[in-house]
PDB file of C-alpha atoms in Angstrom:
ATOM      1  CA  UNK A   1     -21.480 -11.408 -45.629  1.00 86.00           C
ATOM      2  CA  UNK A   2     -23.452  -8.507 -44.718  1.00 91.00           C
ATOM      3  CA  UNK A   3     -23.858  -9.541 -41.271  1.00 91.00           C
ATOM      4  CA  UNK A   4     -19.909  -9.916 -40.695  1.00 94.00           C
ATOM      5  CA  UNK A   5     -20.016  -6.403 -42.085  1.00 96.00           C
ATOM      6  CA  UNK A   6     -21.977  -5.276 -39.544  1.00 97.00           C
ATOM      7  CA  UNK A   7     -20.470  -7.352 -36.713  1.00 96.00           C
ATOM      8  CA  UNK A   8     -17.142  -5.437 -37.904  1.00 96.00           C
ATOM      9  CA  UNK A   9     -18.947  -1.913 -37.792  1.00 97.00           C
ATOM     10  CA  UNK A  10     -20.287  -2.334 -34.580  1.00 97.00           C
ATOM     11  CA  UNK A  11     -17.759  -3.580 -32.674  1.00 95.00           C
ATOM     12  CA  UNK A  12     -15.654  -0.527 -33.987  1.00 95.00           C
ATOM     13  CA  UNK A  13     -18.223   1.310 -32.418  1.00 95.00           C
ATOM     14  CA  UNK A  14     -18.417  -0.016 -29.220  1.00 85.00           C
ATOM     15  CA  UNK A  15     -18.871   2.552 -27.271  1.00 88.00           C
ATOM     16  CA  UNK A  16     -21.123   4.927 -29.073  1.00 96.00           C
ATOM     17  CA  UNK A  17     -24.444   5.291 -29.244  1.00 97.00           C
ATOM     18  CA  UNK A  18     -25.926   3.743 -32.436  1.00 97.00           C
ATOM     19  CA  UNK A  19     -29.605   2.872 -34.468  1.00 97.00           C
ATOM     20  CA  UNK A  20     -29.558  -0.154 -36.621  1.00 98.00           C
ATOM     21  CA  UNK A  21     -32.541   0.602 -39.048  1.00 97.00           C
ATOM     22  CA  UNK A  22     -34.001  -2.873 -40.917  1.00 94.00           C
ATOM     23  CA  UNK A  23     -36.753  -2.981 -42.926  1.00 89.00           C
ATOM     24  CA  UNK A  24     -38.945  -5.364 -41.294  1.00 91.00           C
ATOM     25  CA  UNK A  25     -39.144  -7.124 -38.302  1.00 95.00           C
ATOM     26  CA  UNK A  26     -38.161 -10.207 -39.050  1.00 95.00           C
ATOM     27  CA  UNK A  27     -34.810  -8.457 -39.738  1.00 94.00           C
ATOM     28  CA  UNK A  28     -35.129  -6.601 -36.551  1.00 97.00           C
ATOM     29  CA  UNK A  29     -35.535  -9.933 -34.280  1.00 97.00           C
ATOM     30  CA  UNK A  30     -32.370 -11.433 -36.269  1.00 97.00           C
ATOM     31  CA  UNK A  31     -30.407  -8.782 -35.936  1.00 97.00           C
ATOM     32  CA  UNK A  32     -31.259  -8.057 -32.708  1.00 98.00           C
ATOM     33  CA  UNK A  33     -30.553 -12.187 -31.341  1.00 97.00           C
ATOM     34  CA  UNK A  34     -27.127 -11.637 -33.601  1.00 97.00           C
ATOM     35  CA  UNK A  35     -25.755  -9.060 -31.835  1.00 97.00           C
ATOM     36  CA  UNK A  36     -26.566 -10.325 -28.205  1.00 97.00           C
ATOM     37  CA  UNK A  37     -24.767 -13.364 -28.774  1.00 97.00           C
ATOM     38  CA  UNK A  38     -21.442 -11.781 -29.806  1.00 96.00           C
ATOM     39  CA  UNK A  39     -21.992  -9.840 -26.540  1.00 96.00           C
ATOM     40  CA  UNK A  40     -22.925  -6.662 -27.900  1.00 96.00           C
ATOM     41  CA  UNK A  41     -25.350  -4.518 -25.747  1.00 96.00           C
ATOM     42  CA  UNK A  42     -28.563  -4.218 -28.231  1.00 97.00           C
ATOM     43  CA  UNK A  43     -32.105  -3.778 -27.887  1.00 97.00           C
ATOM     44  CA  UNK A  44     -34.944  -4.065 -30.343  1.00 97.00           C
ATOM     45  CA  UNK A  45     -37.972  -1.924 -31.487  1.00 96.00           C
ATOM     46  CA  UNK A  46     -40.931  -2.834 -33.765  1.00 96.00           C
ATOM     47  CA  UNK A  47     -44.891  -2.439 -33.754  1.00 93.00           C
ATOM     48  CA  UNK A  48     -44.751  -6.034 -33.011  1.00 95.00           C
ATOM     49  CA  UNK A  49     -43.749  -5.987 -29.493  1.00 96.00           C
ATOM     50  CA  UNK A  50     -46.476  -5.102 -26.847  1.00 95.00           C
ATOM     51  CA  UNK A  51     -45.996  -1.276 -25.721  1.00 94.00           C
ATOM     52  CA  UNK A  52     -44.472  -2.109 -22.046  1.00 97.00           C
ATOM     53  CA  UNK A  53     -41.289  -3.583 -23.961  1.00 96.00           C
ATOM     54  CA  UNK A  54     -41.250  -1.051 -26.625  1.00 95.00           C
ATOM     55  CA  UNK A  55     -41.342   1.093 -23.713  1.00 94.00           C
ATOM     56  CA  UNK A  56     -38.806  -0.273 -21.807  1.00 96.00           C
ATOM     57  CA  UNK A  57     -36.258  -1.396 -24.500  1.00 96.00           C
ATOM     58  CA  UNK A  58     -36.976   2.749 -25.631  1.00 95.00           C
ATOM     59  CA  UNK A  59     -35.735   3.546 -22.154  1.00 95.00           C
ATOM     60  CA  UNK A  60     -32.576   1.613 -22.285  1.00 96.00           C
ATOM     61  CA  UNK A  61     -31.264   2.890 -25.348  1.00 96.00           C
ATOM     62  CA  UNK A  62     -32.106   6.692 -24.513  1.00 95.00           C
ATOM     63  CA  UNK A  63     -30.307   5.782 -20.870  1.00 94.00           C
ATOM     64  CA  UNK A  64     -27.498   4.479 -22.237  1.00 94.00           C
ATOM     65  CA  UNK A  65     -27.898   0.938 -20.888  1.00 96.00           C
ATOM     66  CA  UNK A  66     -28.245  -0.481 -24.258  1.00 96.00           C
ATOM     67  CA  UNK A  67     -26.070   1.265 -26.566  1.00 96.00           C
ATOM     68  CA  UNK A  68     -27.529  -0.256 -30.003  1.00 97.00           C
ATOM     69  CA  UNK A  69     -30.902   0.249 -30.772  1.00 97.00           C
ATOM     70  CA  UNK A  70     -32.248  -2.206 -33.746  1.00 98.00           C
ATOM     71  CA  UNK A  71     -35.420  -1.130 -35.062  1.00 96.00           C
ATOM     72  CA  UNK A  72     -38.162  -0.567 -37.840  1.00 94.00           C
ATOM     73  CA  UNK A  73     -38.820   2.794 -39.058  1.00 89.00           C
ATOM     74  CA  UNK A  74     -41.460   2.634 -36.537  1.00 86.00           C
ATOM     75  CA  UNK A  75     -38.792   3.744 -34.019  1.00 90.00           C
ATOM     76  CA  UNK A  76     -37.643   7.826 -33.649  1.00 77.00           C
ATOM     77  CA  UNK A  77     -40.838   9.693 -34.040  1.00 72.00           C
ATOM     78  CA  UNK A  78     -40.543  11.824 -30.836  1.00 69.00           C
ATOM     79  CA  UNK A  79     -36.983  10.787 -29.744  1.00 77.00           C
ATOM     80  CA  UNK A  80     -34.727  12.961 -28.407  1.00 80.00           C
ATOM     81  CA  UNK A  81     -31.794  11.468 -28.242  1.00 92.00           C
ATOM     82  CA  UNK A  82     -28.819  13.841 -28.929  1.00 93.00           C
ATOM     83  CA  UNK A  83     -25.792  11.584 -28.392  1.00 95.00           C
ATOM     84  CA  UNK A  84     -26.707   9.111 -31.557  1.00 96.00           C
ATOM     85  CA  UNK A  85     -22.968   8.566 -33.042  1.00 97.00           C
ATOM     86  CA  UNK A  86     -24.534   6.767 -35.880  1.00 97.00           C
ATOM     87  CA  UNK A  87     -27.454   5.755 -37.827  1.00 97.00           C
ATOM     88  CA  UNK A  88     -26.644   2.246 -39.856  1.00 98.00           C
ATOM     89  CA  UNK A  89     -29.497   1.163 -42.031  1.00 97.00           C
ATOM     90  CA  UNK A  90     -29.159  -2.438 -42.753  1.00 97.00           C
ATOM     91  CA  UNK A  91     -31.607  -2.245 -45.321  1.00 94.00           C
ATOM     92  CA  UNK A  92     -32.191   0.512 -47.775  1.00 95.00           C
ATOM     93  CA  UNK A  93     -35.144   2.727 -47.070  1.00 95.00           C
ATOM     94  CA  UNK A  94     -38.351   2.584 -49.278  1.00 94.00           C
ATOM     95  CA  UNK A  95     -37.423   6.755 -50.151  1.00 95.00           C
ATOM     96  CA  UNK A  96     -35.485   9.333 -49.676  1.00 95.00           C
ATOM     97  CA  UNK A  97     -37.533  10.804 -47.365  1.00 94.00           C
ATOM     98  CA  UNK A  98     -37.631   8.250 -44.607  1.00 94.00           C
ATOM     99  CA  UNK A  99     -33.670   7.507 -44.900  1.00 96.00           C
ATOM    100  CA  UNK A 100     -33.001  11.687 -44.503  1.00 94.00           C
ATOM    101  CA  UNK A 101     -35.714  11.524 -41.713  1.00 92.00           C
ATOM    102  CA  UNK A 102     -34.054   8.675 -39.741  1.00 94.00           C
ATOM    103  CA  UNK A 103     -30.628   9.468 -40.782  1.00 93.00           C
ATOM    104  CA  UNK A 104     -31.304  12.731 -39.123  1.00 92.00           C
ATOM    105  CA  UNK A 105     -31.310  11.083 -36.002  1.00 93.00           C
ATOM    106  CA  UNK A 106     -27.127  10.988 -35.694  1.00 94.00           C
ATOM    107  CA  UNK A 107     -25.548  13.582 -34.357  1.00 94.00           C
ATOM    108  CA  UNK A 108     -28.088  16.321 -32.901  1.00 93.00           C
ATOM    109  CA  UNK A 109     -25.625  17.674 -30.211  1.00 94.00           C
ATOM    110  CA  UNK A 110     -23.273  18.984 -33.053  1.00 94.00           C
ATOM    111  CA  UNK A 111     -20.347  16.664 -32.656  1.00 96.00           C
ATOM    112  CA  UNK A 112     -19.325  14.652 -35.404  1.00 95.00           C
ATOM    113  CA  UNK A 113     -21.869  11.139 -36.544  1.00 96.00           C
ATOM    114  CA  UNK A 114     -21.823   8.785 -38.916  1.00 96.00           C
ATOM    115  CA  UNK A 115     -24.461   7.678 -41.554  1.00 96.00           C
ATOM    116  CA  UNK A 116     -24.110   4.004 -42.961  1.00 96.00           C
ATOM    117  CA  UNK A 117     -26.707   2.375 -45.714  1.00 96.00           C
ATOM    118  CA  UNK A 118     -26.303  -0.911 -46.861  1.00 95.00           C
ATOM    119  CA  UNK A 119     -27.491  -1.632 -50.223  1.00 93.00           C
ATOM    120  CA  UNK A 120     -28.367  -4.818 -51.702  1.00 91.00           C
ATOM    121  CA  UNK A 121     -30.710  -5.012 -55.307  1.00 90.00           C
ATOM    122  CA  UNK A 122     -32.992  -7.907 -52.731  1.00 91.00           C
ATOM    123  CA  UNK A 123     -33.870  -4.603 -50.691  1.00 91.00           C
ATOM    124  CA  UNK A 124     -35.724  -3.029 -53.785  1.00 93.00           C
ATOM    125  CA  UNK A 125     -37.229  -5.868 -54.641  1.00 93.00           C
ATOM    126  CA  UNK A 126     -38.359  -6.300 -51.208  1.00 89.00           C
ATOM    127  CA  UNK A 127     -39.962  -2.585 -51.751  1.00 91.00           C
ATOM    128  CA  UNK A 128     -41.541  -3.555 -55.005  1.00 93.00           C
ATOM    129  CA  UNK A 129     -43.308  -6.068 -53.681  1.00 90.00           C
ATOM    130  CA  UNK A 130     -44.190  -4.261 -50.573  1.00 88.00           C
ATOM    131  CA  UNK A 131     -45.719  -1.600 -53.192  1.00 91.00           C
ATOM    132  CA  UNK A 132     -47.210  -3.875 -54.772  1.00 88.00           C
ATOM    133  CA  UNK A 133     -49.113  -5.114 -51.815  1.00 86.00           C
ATOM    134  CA  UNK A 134     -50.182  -1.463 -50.632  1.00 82.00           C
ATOM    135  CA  UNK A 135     -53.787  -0.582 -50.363  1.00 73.00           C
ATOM    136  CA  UNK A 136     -55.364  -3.762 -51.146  1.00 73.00           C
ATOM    137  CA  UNK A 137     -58.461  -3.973 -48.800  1.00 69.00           C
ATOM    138  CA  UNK A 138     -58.941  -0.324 -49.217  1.00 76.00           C
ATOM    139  CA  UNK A 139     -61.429   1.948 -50.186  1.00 81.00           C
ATOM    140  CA  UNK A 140     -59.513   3.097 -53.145  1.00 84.00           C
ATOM    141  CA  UNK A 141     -60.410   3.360 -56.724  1.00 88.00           C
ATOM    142  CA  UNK A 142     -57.638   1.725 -59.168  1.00 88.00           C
ATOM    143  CA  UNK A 143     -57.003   4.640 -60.477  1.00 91.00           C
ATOM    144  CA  UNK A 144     -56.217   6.378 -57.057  1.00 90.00           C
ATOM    145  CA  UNK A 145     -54.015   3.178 -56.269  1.00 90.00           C
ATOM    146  CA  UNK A 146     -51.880   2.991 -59.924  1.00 91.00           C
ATOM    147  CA  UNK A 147     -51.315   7.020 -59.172  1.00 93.00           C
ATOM    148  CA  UNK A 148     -49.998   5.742 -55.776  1.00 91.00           C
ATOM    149  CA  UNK A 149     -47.967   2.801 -56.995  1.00 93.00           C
ATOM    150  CA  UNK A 150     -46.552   5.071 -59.500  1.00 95.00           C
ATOM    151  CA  UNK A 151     -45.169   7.729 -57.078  1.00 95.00           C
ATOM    152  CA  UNK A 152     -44.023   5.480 -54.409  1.00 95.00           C
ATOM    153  CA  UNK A 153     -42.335   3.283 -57.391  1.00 96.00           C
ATOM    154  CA  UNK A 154     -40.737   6.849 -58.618  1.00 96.00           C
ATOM    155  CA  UNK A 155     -39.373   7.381 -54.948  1.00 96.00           C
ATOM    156  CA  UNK A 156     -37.863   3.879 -54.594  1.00 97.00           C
ATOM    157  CA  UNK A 157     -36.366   4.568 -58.028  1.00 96.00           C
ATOM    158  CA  UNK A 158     -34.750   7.559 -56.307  1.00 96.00           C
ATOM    159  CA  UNK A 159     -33.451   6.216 -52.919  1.00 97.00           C
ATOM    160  CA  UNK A 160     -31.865   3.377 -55.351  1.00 96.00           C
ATOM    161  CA  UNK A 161     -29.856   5.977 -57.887  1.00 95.00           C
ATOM    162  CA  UNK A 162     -28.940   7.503 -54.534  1.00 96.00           C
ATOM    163  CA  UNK A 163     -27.541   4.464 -53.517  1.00 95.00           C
ATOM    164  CA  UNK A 164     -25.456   3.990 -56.689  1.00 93.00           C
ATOM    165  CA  UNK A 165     -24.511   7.456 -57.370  1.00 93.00           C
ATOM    166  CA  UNK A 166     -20.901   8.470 -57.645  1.00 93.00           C
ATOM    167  CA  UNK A 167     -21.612  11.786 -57.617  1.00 91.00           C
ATOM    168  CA  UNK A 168     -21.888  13.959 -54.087  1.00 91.00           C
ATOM    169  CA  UNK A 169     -24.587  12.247 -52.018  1.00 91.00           C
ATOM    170  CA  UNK A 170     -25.509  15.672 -50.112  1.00 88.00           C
ATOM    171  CA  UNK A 171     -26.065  17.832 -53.518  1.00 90.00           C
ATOM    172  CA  UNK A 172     -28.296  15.122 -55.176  1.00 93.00           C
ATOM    173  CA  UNK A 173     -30.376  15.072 -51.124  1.00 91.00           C
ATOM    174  CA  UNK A 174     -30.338  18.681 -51.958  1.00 91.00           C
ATOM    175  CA  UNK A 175     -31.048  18.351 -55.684  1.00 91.00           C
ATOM    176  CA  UNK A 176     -33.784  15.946 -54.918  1.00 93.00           C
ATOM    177  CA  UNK A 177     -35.788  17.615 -52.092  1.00 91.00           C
ATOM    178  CA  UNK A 178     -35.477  21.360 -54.451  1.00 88.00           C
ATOM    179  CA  UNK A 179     -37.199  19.047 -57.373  1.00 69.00           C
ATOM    180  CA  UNK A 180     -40.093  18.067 -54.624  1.00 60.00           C
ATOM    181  CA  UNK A 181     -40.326  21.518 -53.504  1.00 57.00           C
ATOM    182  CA  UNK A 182     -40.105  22.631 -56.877  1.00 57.00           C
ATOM    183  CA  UNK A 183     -42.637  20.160 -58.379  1.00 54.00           C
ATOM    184  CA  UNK A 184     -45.426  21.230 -56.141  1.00 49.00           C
TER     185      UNK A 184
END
């Protein structure tokens, strides 16, 4: 199962430095319990929790106290952090630009770090629906909102052939972010 997988990963990386990205928090809070009680020394970060733990559980990690930091995308912005060995998302990011954005987060002091995705077909329909859901209760027009459905349904399409390519992962990053560049 996926969280044996991890489990295995981990505990091969004992004693590095690591983020665990999941894609909500429900994920985050199992993850999180699943890890402490196989002994491993994690600590959790989502916009659920009030700031002082955010804050504290924050300080851990970037002390080295905790060594695993599990956490929504809502966790990085601002962190400097240069000993992150590795960057595991459990759960495939919505795009490519938030997985090369918090994937960027391993390795910052030059030495070598590892980037893990796990990818599962549940995660994109997870995103679909999450899409789906998106600016309902706003003061969009339909027309904005299907031009914004569209695009963020284009990116997911994206992060997913990235997923399954066998071709090399860093030329179709590059090939993909010259396109965007390109486009506008």
């Amino acid at each position: 199962s996926k969280g044996m997988k991890l489990l295995q990963l981990l505990n091969e990386r004992k004693d590095k430095s690591g983020i665990v990205y999941c894609s909500t928090r429900k994920n985050v809070e199992e993850i999180c319990d699943l890890l402490l009680s196989r002994g491993l020394p994690a600590t959790r970060y989502h916009a659920g929790l009030d700031p002082d733990e955010r804050r504290e559980n924050q300080d851990d990690f970037l002390y080295d106290r905790k060594t695993i930091m599990v956490a929504t995308n809502a966790f990085g912005m601002g962190i400097d952090k240069s000993n992150v060995r590795f960057v595991l998302h459990y759960n495939m990011p919505a795009c490519i630009e938030n997985y090369y954005q918090e994937a960027g987060r391993a390795g910052r002091d030059g030495e070598p770090a590892e980037c893990i995705l796990f990818y599962s077909p549940q995660d994109v329909v997870i995103h679909e629906f999450l899409i789906e859901q998106k600016g309902q209760n706003t003061e969009f027009t339909q027309d904005d909102l299907d031009v914004i459905r569209e695009n963020d349904i284009r990116r997911l399409n994206k992060m997913r052939f990235y997923c399954a390519t066998k071709e090399c992962l860093r030329e179709y990053m590059l090939n993909y972010f010259g396109e965007y560049t390109n486009r506008r």
